[in-house]
Backbone as numpy.savetxt, mean C-alpha at the origin, in Angstrom:
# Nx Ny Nz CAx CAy CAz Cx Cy Cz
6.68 -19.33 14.47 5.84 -18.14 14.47 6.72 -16.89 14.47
6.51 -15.85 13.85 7.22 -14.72 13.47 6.62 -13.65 13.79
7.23 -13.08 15.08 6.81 -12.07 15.83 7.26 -10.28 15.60
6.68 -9.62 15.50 7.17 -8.79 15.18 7.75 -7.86 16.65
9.16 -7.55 16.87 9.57 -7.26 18.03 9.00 -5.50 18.73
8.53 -4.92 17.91 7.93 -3.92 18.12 6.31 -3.53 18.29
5.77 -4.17 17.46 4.27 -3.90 18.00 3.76 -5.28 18.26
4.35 -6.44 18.31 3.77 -7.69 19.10 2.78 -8.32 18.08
3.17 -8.38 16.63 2.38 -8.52 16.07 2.73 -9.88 15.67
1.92 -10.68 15.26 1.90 -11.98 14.75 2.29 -11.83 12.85
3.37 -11.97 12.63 3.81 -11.78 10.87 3.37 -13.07 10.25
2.77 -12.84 8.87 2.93 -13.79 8.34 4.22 -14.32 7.82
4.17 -16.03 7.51 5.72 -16.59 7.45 5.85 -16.45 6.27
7.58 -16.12 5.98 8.27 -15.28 5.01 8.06 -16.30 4.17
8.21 -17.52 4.07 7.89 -18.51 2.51 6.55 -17.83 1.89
5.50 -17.47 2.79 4.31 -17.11 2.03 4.56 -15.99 0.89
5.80 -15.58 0.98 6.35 -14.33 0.26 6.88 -14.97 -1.06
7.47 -16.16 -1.60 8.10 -16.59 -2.38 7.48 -16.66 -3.40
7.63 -16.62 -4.56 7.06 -16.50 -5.66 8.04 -17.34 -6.61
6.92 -18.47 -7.01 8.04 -19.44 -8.12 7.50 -18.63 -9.33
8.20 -18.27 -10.38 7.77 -17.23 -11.56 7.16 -18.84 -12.41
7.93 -19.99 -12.37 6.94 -21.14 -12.94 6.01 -21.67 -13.08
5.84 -21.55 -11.78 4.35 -22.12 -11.59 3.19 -21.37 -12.58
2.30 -22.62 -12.66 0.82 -21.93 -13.43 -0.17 -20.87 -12.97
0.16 -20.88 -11.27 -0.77 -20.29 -10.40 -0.03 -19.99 -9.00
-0.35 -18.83 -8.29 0.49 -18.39 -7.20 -0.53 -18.65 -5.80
-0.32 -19.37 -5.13 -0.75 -18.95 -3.67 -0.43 -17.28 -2.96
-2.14 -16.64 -2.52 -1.98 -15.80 -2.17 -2.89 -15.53 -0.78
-2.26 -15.06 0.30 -2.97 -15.31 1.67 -3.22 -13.36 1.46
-4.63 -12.99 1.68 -5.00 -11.38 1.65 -5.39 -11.42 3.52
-4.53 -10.21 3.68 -5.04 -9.89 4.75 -5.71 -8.66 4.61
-6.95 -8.47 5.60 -7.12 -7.08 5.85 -7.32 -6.80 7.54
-5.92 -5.40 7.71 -5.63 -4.38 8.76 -6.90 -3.73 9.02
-7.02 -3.57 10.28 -7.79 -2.40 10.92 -7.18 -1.53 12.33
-7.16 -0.57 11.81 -6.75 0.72 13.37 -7.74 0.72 14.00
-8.66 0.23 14.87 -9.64 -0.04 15.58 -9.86 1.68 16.42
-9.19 2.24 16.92 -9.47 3.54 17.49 -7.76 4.50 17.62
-8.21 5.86 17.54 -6.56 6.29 17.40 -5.67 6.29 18.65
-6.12 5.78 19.84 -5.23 5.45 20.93 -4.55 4.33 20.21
-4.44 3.46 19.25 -3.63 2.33 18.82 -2.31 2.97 17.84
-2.76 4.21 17.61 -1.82 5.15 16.60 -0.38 5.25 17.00
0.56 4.98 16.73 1.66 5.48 18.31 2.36 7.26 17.44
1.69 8.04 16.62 1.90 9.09 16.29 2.82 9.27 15.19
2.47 10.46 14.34 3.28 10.94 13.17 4.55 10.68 13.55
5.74 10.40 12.70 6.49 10.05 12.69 7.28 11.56 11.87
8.34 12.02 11.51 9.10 12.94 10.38 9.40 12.37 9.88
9.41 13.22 8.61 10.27 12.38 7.12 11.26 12.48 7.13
12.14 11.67 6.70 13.37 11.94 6.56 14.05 13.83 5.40
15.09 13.63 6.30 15.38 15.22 5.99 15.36 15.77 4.47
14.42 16.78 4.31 14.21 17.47 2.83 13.42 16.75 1.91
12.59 15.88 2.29 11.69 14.94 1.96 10.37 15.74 2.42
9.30 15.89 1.98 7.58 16.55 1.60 6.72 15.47 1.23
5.23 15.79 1.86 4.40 15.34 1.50 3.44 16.47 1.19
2.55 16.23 0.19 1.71 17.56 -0.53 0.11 16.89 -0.70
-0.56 17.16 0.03 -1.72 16.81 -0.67 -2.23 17.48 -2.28
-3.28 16.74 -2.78 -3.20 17.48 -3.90 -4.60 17.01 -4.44
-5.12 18.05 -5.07 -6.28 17.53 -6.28 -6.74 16.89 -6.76
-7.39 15.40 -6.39 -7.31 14.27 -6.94 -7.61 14.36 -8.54
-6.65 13.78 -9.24 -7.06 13.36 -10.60 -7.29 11.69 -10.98
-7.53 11.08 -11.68 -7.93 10.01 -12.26 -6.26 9.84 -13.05
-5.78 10.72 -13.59 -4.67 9.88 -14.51 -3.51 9.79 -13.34
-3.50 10.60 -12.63 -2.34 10.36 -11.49 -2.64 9.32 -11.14
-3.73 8.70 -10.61 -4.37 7.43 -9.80 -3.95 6.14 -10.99
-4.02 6.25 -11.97 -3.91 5.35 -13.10 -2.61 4.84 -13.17
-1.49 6.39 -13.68 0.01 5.93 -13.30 0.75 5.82 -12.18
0.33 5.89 -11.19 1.06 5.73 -9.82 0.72 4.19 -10.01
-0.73 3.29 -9.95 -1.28 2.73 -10.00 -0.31 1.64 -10.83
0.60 1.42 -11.60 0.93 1.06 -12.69 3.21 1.55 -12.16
3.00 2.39 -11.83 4.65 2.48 -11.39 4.88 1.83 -10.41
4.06 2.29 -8.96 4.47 2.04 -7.89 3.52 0.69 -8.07
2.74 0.06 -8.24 2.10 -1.59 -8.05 2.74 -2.53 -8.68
3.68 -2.02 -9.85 4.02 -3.13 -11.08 4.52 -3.82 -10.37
5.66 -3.51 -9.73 6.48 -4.77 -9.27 5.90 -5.22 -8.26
4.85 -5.17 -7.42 3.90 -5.90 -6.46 3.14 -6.46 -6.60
2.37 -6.89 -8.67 1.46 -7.19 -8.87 0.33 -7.08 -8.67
0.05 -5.46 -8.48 -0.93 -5.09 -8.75 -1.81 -4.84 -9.89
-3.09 -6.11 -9.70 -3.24 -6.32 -11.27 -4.88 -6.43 -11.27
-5.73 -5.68 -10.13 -7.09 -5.74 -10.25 -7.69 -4.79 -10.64
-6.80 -3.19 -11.22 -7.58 -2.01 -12.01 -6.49 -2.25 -13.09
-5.86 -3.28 -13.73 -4.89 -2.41 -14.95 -6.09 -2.99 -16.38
-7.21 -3.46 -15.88 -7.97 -3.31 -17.02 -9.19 -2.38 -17.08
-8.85 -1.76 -15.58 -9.86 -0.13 -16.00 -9.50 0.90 -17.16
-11.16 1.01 -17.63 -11.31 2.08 -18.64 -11.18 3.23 -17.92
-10.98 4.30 -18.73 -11.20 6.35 -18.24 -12.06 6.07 -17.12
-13.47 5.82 -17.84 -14.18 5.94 -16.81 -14.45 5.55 -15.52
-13.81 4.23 -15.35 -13.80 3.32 -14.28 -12.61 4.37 -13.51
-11.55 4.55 -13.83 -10.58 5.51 -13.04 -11.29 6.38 -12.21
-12.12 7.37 -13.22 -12.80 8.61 -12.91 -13.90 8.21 -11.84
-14.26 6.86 -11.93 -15.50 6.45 -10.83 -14.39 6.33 -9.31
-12.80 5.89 -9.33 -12.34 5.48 -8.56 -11.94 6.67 -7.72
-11.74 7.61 -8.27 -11.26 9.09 -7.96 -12.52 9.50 -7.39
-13.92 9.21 -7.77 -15.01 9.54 -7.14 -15.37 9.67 -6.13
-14.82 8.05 -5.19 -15.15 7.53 -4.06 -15.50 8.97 -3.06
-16.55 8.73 -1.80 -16.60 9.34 -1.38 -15.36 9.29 0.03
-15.39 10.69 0.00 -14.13 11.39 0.83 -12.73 10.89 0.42
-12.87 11.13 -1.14 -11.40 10.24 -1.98 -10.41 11.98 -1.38
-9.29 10.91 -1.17 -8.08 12.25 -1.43 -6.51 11.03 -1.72
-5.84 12.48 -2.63 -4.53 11.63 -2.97 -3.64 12.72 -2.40
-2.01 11.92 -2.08 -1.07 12.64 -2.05 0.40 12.01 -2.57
0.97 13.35 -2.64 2.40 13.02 -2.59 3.37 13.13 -2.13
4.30 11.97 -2.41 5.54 12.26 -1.66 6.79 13.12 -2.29
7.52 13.42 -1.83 8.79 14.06 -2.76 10.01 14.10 -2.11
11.49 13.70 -2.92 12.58 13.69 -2.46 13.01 15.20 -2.18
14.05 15.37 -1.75 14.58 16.63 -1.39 14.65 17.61 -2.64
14.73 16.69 -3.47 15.59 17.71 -4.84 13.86 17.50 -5.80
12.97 17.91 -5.10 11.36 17.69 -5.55 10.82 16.54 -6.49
12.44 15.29 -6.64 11.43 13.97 -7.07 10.35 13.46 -7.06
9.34 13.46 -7.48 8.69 12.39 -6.86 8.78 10.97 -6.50
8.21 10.66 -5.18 8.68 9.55 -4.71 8.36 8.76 -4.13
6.51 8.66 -3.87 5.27 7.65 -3.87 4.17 8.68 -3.92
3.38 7.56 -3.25 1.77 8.29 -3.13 0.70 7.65 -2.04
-0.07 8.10 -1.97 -1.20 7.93 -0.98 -2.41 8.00 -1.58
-3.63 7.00 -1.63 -5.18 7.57 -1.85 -5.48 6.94 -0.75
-6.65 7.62 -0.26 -7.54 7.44 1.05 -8.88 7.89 1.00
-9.83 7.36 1.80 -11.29 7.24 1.12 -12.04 7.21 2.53
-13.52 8.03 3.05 -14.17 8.31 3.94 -15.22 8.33 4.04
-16.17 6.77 4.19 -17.13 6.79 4.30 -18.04 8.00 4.89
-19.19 8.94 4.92 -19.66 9.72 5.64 -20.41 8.93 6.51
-21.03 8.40 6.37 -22.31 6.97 7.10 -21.57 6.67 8.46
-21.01 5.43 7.79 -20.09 4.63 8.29 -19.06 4.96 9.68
-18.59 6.30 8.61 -16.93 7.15 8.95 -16.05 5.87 9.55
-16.43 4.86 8.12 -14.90 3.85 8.44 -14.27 4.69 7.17
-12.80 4.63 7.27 -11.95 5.28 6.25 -11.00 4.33 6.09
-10.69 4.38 4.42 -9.51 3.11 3.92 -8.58 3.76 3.25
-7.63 2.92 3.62 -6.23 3.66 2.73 -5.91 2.80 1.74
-6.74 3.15 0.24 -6.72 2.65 -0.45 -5.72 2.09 -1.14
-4.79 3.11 -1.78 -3.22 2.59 -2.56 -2.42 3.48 -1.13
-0.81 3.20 -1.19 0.15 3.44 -0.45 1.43 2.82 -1.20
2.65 3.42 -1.14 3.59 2.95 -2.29 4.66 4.26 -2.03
6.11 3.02 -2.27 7.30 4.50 -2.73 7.39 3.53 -4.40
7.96 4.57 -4.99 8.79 4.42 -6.41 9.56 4.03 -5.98
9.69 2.69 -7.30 11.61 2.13 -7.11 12.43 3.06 -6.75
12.91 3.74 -7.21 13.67 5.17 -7.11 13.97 5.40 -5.37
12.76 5.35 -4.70 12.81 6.11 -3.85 12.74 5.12 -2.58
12.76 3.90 -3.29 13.10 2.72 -1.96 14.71 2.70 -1.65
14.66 2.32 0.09 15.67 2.60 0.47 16.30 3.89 1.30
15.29 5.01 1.49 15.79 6.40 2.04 14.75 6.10 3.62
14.18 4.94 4.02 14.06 5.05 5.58 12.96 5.52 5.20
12.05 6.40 4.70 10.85 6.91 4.50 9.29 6.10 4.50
9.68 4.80 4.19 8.13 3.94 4.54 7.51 4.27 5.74
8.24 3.60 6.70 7.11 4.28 7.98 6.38 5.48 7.99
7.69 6.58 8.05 7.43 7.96 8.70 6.21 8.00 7.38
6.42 7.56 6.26 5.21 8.20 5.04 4.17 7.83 5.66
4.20 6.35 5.95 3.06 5.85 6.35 2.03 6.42 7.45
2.69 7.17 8.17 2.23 7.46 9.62 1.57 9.01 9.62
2.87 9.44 8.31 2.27 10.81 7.96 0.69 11.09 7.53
0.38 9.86 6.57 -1.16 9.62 6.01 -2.03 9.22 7.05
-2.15 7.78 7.70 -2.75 7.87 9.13 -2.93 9.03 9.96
-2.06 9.94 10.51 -2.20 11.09 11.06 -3.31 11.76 10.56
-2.98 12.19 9.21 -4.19 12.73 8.42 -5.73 12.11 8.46
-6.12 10.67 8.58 -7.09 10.98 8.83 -8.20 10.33 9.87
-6.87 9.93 10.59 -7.50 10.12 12.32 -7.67 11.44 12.48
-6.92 12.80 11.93 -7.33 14.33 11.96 -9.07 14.11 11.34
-9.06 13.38 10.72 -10.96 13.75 9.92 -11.82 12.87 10.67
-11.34 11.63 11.65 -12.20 11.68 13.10 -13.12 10.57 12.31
-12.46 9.63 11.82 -12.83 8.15 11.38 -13.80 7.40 12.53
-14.34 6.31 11.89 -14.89 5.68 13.29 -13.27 4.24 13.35
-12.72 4.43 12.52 -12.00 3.10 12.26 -11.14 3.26 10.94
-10.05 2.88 10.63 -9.10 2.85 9.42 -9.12 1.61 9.06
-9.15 1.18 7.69 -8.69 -0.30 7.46 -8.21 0.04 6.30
-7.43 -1.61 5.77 -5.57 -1.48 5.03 -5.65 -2.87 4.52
-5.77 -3.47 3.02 -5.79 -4.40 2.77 -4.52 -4.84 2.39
-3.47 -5.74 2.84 -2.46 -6.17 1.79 -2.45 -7.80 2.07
-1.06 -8.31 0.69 -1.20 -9.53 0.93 0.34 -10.14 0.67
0.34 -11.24 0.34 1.97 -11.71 -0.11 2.27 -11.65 -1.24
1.66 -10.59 -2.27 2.50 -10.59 -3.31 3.30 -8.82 -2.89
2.80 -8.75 -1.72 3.49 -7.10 -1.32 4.66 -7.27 -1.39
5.44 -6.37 -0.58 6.40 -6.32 0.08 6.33 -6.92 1.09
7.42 -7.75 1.49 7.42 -8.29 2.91 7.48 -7.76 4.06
7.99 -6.37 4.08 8.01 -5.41 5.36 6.49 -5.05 5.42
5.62 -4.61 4.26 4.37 -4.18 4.39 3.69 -4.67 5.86
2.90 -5.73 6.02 2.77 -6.09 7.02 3.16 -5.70 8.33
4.46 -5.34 8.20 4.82 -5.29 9.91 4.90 -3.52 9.85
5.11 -3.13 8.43 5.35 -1.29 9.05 3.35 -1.12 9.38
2.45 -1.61 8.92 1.00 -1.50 9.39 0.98 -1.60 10.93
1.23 -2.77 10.96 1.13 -3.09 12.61 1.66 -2.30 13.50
2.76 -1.46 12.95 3.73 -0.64 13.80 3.12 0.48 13.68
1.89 1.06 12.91 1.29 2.24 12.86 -0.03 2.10 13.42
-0.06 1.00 13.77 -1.35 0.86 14.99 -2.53 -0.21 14.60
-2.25 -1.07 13.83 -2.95 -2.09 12.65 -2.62 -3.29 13.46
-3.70 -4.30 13.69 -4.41 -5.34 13.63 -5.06 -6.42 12.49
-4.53 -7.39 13.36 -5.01 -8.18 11.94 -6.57 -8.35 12.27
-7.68 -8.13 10.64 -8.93 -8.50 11.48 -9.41 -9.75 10.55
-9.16 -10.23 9.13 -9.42 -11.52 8.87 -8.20 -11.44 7.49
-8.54 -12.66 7.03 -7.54 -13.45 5.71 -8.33 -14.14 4.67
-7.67 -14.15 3.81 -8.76 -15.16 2.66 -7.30 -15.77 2.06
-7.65 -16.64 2.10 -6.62 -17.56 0.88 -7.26 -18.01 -0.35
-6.52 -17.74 -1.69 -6.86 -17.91 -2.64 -5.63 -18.22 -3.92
-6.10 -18.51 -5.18 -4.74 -19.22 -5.80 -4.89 -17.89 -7.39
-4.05 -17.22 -7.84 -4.30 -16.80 -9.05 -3.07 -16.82 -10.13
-3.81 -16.76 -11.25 -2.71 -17.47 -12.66 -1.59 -16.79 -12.79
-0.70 -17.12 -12.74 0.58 -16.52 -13.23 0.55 -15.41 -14.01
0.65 -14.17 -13.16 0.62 -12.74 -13.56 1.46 -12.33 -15.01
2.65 -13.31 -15.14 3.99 -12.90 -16.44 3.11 -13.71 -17.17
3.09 -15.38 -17.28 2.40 -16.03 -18.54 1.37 -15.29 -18.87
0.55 -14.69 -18.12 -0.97 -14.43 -18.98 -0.69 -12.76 -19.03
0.53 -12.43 -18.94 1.12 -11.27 -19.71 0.17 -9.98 -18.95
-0.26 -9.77 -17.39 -0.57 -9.16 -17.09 0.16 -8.19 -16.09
1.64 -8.92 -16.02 2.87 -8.18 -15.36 3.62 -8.64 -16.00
4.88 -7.66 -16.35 6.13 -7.50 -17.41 7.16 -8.20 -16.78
8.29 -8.83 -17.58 9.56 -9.63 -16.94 10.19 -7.97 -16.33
9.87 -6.88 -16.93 10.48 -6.08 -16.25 10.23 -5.54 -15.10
8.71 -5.74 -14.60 8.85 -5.38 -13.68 8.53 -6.41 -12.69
9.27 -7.72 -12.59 9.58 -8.96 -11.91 10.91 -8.72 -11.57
11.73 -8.04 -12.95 12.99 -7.83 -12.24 12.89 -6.80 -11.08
12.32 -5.95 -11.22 12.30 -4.63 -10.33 11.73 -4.87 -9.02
11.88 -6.29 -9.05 10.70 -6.89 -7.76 11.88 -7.58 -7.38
12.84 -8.25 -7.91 14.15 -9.27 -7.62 14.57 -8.43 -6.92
15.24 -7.00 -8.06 16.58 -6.07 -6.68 15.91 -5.66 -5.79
14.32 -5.01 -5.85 13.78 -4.21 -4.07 13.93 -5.23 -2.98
13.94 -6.75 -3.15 14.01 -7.56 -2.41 14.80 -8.04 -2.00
16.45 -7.50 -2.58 17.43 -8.31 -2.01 17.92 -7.44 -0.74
């Protein structure tokens, strides 16, 4: 069992992470996170130095190519057959907002969408992501914590955070460390993302080096 030494969290085991590129079909265990109330928050974190986050205007084509930079190599592959309009419905959501990140020298260097039921006031953090580019500068958490902050500020009844094992393997535990709970799992099997040509050998490679 694989404990996480900081927020006591129960990790899933790192084989679940392996990916044979052969196989016909991938085992995939989905979890979905919940921040149950913001006493579980342990607080904004800073970005690393000369590093910004900007909220901004939601558009539909930003949502499309972030969607497509920052997911490729994670296999994110359940909107890359949205039309315009399906984008424009996604940008819709109610209490949708996006942001960005930026390196010192004004790179860009991930993103954030987040979404707010009014009813409900459960709120989800829909996409979350750095650019290849920009993996490696210490910035996952503090980004992460920066967005949470934001909208425990809009006074949620609850946050929830879906990821799974075709993520990143840290994913999981930087959630838990921002105040996330596991609340259920689904296991399920899907076709080989490269054979049925719905993720590129290139960005499998770009999935090899973030991982070493």
């Amino acid at each position: 069992m694989r404990i996480d030494r900081l927020s006591g969290a129960v990790l899933p085991e790192q084989h679940l992470y392996d990916l044979d590129l052969e196989a016909d079909f991938w085992p995939v265990h989905q979890y979905w996170l919940v921040s149950p109330h913001r006493g579980k928050f342990p607080g904004v974190s800073a970005l690393p130095a000369g590093m910004r986050l900007e909220e901004v205007v939601p558009t539909a084509a930003f949502a499309k190519q972030m969607y497509w930079d920052v997911g490729g190599p994670w296999i994110w592959g359940d909107k890359r057959a949205y039309s315009d309009s399906q984008w424009q419905d996604y940008t819709a959501l109610e209490g949708f907002r996006q942001f960005k990140l930026f390196l010192n020298d004004g790179t860009l260097a991930g993103y954030a969408e987040t979404s707010l039921n009014s009813e409900s006031r459960q709120a989800e953090l829909e996409y979350f992501g750095l650019l290849p580019h920009a993996v490696g500068y210490g910035a996952g958490g503090a980004f992460l914590s920066q967005i949470i902050g934001k909208l425990w500020d809009s006074n949620p009844s609850r946050i929830r955070v879906s990821t799974c094992t075709l993520d990143h393997p840290g994913a999981f535990r930087v959630y838990c460390r921002c105040g996330f709970e596991r609340l259920s799992s689904h296991y399920d099997t899907i076709p080989n993302a490269v054979k049925k040509r719905i993720i590129s050998p290139q960005e499998i490679q770009i999935r090899t080096k973030l991982l070493r």
